[in-house]
Short mmCIF file of C-alpha atoms in Angstrom, two decimals:
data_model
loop_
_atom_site.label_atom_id
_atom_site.label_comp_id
_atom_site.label_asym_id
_atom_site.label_seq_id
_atom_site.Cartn_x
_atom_site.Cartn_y
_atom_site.Cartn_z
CA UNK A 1 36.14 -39.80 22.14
CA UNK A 2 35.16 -38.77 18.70
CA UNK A 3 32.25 -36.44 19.79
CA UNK A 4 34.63 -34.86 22.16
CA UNK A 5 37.41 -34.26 19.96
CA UNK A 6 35.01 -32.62 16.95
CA UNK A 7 34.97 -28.97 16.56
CA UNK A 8 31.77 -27.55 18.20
CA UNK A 9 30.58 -24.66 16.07
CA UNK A 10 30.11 -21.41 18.03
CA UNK A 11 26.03 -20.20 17.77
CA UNK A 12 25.00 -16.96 15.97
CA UNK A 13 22.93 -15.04 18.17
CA UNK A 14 20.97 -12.42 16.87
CA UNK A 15 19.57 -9.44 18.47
CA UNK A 16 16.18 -8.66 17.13
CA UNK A 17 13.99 -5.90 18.08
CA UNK A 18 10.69 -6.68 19.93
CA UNK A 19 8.02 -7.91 17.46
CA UNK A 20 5.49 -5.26 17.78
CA UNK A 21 4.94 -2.87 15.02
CA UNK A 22 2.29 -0.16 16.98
CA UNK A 23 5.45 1.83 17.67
CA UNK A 24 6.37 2.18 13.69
CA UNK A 25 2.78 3.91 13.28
CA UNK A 26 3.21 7.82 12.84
CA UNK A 27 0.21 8.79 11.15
CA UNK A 28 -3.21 7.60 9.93
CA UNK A 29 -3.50 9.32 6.91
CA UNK A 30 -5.24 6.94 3.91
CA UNK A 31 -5.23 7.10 0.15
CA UNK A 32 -8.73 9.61 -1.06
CA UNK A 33 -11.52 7.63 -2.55
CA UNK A 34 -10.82 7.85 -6.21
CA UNK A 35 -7.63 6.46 -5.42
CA UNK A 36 -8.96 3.39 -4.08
CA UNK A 37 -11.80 3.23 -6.33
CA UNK A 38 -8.90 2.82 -8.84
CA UNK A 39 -6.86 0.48 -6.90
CA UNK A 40 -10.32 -1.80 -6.97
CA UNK A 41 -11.05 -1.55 -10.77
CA UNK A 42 -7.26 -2.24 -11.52
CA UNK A 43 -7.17 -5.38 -8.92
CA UNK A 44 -10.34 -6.93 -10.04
CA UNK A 45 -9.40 -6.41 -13.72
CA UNK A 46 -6.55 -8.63 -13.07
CA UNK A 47 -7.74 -10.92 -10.89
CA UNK A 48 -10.29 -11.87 -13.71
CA UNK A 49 -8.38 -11.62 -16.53
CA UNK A 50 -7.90 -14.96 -16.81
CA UNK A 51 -11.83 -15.19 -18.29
CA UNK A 52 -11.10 -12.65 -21.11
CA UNK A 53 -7.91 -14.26 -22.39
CA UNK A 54 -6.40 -16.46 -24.78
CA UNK A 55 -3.69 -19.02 -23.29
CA UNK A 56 -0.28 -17.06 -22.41
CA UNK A 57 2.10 -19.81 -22.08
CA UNK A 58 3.60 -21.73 -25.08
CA UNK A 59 4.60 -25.05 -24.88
CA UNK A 60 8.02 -24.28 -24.71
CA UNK A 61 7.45 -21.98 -21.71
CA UNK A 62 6.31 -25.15 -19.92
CA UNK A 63 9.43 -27.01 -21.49
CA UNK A 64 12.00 -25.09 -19.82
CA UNK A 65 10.64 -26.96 -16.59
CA UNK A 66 12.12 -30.01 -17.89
CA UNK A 67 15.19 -28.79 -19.08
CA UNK A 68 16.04 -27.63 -16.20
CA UNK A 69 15.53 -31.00 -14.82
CA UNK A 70 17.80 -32.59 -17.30
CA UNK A 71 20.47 -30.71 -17.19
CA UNK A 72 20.42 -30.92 -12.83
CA UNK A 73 18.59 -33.95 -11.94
CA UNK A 74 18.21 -32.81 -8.51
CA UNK A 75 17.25 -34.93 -5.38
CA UNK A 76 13.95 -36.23 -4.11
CA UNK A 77 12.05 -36.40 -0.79
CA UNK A 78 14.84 -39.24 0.27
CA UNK A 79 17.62 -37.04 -0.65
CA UNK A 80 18.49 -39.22 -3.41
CA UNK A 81 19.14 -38.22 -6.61
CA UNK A 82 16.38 -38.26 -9.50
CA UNK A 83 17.14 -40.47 -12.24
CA UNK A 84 16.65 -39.03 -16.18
CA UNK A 85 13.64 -42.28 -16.26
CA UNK A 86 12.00 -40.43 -13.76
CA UNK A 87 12.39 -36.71 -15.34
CA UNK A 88 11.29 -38.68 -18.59
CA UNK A 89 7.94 -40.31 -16.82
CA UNK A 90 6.67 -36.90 -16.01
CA UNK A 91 7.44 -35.53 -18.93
CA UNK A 92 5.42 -38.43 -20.74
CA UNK A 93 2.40 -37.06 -18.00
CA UNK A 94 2.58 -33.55 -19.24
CA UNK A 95 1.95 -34.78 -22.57
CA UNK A 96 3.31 -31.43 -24.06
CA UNK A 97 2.97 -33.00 -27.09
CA UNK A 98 -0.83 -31.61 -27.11
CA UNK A 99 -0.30 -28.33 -25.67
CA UNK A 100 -2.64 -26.21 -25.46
CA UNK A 101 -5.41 -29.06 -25.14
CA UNK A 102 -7.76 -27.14 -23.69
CA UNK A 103 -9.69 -23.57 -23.15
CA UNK A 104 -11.93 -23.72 -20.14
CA UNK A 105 -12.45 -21.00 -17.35
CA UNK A 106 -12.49 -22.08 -14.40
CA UNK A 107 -11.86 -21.49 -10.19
CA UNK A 108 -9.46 -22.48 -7.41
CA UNK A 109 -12.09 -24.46 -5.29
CA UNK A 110 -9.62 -25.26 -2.11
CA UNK A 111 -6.37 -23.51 -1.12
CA UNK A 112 -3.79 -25.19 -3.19
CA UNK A 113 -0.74 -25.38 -5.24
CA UNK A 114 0.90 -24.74 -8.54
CA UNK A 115 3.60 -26.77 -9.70
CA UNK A 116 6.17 -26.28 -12.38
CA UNK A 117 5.99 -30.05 -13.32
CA UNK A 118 2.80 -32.76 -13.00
CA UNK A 119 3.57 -34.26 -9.51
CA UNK A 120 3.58 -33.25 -5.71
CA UNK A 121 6.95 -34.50 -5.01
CA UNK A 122 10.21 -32.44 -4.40
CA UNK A 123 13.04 -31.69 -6.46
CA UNK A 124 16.33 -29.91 -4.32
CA UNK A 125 18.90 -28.80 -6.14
CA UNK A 126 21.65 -30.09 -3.75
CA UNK A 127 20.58 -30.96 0.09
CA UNK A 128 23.86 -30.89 1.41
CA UNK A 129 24.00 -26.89 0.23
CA UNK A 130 22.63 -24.07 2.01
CA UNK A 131 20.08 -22.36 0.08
CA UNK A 132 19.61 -25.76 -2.61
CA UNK A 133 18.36 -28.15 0.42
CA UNK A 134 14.82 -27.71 2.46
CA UNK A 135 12.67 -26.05 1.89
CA UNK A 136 13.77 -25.21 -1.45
CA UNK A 137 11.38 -27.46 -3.64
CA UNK A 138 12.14 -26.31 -7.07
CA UNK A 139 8.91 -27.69 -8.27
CA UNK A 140 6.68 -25.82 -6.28
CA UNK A 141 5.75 -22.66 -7.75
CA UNK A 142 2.81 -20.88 -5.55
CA UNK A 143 0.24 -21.84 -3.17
CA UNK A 144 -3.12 -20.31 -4.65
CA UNK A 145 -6.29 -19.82 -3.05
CA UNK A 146 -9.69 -20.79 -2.65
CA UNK A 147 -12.19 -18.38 -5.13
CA UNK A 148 -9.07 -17.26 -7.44
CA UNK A 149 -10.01 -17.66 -11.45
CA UNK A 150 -8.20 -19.08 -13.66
CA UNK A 151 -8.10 -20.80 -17.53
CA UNK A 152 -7.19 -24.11 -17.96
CA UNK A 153 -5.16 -24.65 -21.48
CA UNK A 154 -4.21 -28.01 -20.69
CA UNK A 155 -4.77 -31.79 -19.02
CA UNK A 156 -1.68 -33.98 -18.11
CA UNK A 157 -1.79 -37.17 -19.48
CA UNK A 158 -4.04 -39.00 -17.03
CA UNK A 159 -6.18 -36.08 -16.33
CA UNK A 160 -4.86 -36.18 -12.29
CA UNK A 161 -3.30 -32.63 -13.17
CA UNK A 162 -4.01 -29.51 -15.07
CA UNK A 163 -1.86 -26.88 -16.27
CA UNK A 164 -3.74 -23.50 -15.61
CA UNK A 165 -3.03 -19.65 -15.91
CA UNK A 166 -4.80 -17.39 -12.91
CA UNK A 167 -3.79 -13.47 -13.28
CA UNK A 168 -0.24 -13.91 -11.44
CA UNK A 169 0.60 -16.79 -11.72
CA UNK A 170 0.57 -20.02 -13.79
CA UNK A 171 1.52 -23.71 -12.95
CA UNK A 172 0.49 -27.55 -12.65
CA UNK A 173 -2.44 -28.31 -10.07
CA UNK A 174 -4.30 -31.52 -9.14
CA UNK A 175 -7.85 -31.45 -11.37
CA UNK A 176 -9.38 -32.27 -7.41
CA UNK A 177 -8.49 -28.69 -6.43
CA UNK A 178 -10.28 -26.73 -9.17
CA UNK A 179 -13.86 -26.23 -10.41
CA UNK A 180 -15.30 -25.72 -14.39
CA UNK A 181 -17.51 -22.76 -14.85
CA UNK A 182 -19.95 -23.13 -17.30
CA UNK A 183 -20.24 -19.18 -19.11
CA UNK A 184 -23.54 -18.29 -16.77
CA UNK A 185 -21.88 -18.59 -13.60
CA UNK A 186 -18.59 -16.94 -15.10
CA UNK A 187 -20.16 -13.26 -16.07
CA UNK A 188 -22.02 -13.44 -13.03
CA UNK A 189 -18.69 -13.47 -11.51
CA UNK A 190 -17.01 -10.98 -13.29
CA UNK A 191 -19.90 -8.48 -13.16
CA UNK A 192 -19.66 -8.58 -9.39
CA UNK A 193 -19.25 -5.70 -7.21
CA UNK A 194 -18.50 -6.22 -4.15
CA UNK A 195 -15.83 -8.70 -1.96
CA UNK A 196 -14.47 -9.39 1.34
CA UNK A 197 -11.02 -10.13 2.38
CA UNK A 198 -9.81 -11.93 5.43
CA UNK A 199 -8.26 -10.05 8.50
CA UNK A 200 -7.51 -12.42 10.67
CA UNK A 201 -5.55 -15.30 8.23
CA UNK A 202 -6.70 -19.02 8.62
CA UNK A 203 -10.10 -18.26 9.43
CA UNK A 204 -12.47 -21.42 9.56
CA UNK A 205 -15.34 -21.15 6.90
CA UNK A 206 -18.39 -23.46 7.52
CA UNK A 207 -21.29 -24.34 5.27
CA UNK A 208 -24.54 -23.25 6.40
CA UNK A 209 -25.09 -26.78 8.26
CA UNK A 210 -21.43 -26.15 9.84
CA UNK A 211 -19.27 -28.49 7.97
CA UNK A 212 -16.00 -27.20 7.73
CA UNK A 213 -15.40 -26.29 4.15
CA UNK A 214 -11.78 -24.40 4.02
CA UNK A 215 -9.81 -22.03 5.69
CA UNK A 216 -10.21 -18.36 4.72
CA UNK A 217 -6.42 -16.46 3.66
CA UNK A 218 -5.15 -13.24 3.85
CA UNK A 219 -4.81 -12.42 0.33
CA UNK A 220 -8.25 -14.71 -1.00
CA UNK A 221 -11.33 -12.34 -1.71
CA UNK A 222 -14.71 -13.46 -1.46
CA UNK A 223 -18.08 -12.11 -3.21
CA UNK A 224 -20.11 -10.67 -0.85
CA UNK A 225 -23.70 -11.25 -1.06
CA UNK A 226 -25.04 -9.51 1.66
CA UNK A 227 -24.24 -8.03 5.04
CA UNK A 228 -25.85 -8.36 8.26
CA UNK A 229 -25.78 -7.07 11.38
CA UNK A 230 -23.08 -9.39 12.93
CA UNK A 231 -21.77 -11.40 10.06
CA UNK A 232 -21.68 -11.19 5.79
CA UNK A 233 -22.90 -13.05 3.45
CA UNK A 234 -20.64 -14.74 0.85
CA UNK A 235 -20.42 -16.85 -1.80
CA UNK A 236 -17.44 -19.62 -3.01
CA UNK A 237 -17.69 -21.91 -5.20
CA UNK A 238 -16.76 -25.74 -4.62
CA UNK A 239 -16.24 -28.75 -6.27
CA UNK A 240 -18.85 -31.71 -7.46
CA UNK A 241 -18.34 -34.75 -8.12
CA UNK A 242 -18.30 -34.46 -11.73
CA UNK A 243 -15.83 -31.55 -11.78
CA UNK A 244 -17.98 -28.74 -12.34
CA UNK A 245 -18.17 -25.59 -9.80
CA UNK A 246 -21.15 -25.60 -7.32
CA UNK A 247 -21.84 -22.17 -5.53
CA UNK A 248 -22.23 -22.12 -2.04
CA UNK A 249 -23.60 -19.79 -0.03
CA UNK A 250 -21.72 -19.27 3.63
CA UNK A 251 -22.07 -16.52 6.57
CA UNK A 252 -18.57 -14.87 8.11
CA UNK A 253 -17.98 -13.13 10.91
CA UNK A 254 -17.57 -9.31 10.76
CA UNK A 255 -14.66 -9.60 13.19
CA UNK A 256 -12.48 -11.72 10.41
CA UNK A 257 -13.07 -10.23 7.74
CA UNK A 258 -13.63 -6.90 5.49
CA UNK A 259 -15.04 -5.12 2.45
CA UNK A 260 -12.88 -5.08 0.10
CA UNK A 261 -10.37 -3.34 -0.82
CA UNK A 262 -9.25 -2.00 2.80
CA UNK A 263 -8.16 1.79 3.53
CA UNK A 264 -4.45 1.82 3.03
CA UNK A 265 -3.14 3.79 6.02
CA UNK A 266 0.38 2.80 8.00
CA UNK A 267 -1.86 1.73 10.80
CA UNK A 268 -3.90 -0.78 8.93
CA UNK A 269 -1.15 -2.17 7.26
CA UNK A 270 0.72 -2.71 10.95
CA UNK A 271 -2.31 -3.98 11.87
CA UNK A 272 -2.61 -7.28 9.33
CA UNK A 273 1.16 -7.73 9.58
CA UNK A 274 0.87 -8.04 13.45
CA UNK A 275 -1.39 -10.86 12.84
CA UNK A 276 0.77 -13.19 10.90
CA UNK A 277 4.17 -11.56 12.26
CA UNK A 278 6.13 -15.05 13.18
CA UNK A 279 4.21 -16.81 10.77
CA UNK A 280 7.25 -19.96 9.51
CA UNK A 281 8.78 -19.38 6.24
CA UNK A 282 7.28 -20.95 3.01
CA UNK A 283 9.26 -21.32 0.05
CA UNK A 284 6.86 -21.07 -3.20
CA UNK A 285 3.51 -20.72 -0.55
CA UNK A 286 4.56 -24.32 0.43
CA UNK A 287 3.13 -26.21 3.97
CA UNK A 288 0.47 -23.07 3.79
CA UNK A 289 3.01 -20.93 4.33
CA UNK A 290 4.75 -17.53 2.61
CA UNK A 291 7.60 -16.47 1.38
CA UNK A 292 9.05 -12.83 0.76
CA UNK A 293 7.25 -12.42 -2.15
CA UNK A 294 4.12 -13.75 -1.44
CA UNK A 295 3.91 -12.29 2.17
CA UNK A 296 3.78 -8.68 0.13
CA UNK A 297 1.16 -10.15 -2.45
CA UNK A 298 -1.13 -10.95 0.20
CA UNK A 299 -1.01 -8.34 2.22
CA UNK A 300 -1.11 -5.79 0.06
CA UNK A 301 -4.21 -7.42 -2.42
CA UNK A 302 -6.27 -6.47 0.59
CA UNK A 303 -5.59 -3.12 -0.01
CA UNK A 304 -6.46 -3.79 -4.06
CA UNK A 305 -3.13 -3.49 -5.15
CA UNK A 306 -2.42 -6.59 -7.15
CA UNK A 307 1.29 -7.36 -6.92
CA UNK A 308 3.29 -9.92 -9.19
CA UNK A 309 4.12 -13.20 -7.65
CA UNK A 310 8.11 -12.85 -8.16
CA UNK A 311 10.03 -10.73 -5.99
CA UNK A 312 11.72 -9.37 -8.96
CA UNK A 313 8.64 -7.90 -10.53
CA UNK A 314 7.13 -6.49 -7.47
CA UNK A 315 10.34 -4.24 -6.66
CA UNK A 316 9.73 -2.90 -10.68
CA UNK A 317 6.27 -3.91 -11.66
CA UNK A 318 6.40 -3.36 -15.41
CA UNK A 319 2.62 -3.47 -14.87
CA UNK A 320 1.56 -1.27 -12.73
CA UNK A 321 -0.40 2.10 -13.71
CA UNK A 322 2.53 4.30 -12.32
CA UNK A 323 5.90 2.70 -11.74
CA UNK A 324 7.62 4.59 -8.32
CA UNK A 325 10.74 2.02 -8.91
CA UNK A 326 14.65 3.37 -8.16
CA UNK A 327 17.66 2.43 -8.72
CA UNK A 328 19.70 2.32 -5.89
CA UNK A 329 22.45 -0.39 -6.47
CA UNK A 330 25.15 1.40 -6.94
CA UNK A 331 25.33 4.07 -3.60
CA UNK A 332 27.23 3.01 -0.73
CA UNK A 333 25.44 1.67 2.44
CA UNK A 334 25.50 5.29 3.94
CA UNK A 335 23.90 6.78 0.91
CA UNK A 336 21.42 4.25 0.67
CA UNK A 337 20.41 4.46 4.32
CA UNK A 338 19.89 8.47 3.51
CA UNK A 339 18.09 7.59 0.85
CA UNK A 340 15.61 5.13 1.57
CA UNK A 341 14.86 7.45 5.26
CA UNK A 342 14.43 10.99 3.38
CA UNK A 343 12.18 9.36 0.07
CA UNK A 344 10.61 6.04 1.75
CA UNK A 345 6.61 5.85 2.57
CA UNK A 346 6.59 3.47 5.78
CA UNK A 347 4.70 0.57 5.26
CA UNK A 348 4.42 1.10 1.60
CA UNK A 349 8.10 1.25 0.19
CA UNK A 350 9.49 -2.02 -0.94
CA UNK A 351 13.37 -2.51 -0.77
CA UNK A 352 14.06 -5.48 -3.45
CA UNK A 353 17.62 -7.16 -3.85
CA UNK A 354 18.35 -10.40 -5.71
CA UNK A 355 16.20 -13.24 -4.50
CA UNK A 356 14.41 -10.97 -1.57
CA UNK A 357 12.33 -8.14 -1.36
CA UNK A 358 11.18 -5.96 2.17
CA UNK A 359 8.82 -3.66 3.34
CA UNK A 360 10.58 -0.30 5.18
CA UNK A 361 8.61 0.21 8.11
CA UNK A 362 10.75 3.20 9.11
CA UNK A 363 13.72 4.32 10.87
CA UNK A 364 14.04 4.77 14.78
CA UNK A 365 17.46 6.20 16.48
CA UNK A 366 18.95 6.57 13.04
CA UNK A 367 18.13 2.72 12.42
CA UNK A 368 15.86 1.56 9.39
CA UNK A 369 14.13 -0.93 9.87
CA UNK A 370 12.01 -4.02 7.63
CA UNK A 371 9.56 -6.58 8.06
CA UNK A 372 9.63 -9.35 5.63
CA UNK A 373 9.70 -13.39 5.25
CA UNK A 374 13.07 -14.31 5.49
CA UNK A 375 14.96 -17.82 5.18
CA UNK A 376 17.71 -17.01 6.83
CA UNK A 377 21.90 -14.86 6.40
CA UNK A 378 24.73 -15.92 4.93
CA UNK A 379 27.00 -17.57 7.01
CA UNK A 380 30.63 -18.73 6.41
CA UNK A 381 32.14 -22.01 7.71
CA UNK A 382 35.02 -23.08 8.06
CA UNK A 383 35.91 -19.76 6.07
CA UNK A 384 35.28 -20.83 3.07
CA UNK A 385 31.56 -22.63 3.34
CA UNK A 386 28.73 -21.07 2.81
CA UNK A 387 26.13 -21.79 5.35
CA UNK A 388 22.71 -20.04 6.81
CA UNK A 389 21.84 -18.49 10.25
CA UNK A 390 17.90 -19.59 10.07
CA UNK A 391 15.36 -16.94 10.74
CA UNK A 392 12.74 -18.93 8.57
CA UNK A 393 9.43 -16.56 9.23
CA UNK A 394 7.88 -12.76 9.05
CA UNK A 395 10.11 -10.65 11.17
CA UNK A 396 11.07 -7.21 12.22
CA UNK A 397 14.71 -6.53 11.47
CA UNK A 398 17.18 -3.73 10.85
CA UNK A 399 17.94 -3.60 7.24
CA UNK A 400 21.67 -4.36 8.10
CA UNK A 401 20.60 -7.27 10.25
CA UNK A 402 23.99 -8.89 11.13
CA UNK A 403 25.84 -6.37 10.94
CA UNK A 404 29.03 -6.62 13.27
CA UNK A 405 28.18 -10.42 14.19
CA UNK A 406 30.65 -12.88 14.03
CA UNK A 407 29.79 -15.74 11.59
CA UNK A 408 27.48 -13.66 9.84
CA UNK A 409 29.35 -12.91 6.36
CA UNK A 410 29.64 -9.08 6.29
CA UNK A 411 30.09 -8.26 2.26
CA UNK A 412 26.43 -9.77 2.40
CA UNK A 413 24.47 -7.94 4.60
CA UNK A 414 21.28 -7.21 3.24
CA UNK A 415 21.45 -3.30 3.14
CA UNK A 416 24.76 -4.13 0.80
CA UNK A 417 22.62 -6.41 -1.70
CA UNK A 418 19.54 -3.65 -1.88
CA UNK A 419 19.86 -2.88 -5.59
CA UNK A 420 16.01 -1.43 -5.98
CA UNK A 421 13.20 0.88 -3.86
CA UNK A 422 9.87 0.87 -5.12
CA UNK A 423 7.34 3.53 -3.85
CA UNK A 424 3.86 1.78 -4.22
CA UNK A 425 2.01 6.02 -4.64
CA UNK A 426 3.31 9.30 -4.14
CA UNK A 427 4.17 10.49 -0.22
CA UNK A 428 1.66 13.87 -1.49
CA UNK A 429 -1.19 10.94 -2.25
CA UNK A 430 -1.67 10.41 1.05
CA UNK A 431 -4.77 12.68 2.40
CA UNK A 432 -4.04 14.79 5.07
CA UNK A 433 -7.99 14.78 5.73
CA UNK A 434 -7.99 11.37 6.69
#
């Protein structure tokens, strides 16, 4: 009698296009050699910066982690709330007291994660709220692959975790995961030329005797050592059992994988994306998946730009050589539409807003149109609630997704939260020849 006399809540259908992006292609024009020469220089510069620098992050950068904790305790994997004893135990293992401890280069040596704080487990904000529940673990900072570089200033207390800087991104991660370079193998690394990077994601590597040894990512690189007629020639490095990195020599298939950095054209772009399109939503890289910000990252390192890891910085990358970023917050949804279809690039414009960021892929029958990692819209329930319609993975939307839907809260929308358009080159950089 209960069940029958509860309120059912009505479901939000949505009506997304068909997940194919060959019919977003218009042109196969690519970006002229010296362009992409200096797309590679600028990419491997910061990919192996961490090897030229001195530690970045103060102690009190790595502090905030735990303030945060104090002042919002959160909830753990049982959806119980943390107690301050617990907060204060991992605080006692990130014996910031010793910061920096350390100043070793080293490498990722298996696809892994950074954490904000010493441990694996979860911290939610609230579970019971959309957007502060699963899969928001507000520990987990970024996955990070396989063959990335990166300095480690610091050892937790046991020496289980280490607290390392890599080029985007810095964090906690288990000592297992990571490999010490002695100074020989590290300028032999950073005086190499040429790299590979995956085209079809989650490829299998093998050793030479077939052992499985990790699985290749969209986004990793890879030295090449030589090609072949069938299959290249690589080298990553793993772990031994004291700790140390051990280079390892491996052969990949030409069908998986490329020389680095790929030919930007709309096409090629389409192409990767198609791969991974309904790939599940990862918040922070987590369950090896992506989020918003990290779907971009990868995806666009093959092509040797080197994005930031926060969604924020990639729509105006402070960094980059020429910065193509717009402000846009403050036109209406009409002018914005006009805007981003007269001055966007498709499959190289991002469209950032608070918390998100998209790729425009272009406009069809007056519609513009996205791909990008997406949790899920704001909902409203029981007027007043606010809840989420799940998407949770790499989609093909309309940039006003929702729009018109009952249940889907309208002031919202994503078109109405766009506040930023970043160009990633000039639409006259694109080579006619080509």
């Amino acid at each position: 009698m209960l069940f029958g006399c509860a309120q059912r809540q009505e479901e939000i259908i949505l009506d997304l296009p068909k997940q194919d992006l060959k019919p977003f292609i218009k042109d196969y024009r690519t970006l002229d050699d010296a362009q992409i020469e200096s797309l590679r220089q600028e990419y491997l510069e910061r990919f192996f910066s961490p090897f030229k620098q001195e530690p970045k992050q103060s102690a009190s950068d790595l502090q905030r982690a735990f303030q945060s904790a104090y002042q919002n305790l959160g909830f753990g994997e049982n959806l119980q709330p943390y107690t301050k004893e617990e907060i204060e135990a991992l605080e006692f293992e990130a014996d910031l007291a010793h910061y920096p401890s350390v100043k070793r280069v080293a490498i990722v040596t298996k696809n892994s994660n950074l954490r904000t704080l010493p441990t694996n487990k979860p911290r939610f904000y609230n579970p019971k709220l959309a957007g502060e529940g699963f899969p928001f673990d507000y520990w987990q900072n970024s996955s990070v692959y396989l063959g990335t570089p990166i300095l480690i200033t610091h050892y937790s207390h046991s020496k289980e975790w280490a607290y390392v800087e890599s080029g985007f991104v810095s964090g906690w991660i288990s000592v297992l995961d990571i490999g010490i370079l002695d100074p020989k193998q590290a300028r032999h690394l950073q005086g190499w030329q040429d790299f590979l990077v995956v085209q079809n994601d989650k490829t299998p590597m093998y050793s030479l005797q077939g052992e499985y040894l990790e699985s290749a990512r969209i986004g990793m690189i890879l030295p090449l050592k030589k090609r072949a007629k069938t299959h290249y020639e690589a080298e990553i490095y793993l772990r031994d059992v004291h700790g140390y990195a051990q280079v390892s020599t491996i052969n990949l298939d030409q069908k998986d994988f490329s020389e680095f950095p790929m030919r930007f054209s709309s096409a090629s772009v389409a192409h990767l994306i198609q791969g991974i399109l309904g790939e599940k939503y990862g918040w922070g890289g987590i369950f090896e998946n992506r989020d918003c910000s990290m779907f971009l990252h990868d995806v666009f390192g093959n092509f040797g730009f080197y994005l930031p890891r926060n969604s924020q910085a990639q729509i105006n990358d402070k960094k980059a050589k020429e910065n193509l970023y717009v402000e846009i917050g403050e036109k209406n949804v009409g002018e914005k539409m006009n805007f981003i279809r007269e001055n966007g690039i498709p499959f190289a414009t991002f469209l950032g807003m608070r918390g998100h960021i998209m790729l425009y892929i272009g406009a069809m029958n007056d519609v513009i149109y996205v791909v990008h990692d997406i949790w899920g819209l704001r909902t409203l329930q029981k007027e007043t609630q606010e809840g989420r319609k799940i998407i949770g993975k790499i989609v093909i939307t309309p940039v006003d997704v929702g729009k018109n839907i009952h249940g889907i809260a309208q002031d919202t929308l994503l078109i109405k939260r766009i506040y930023g358009m970043r160009n990633l080159f000039l639409k006259e950089d694109l080579d006619e020849r080509n």
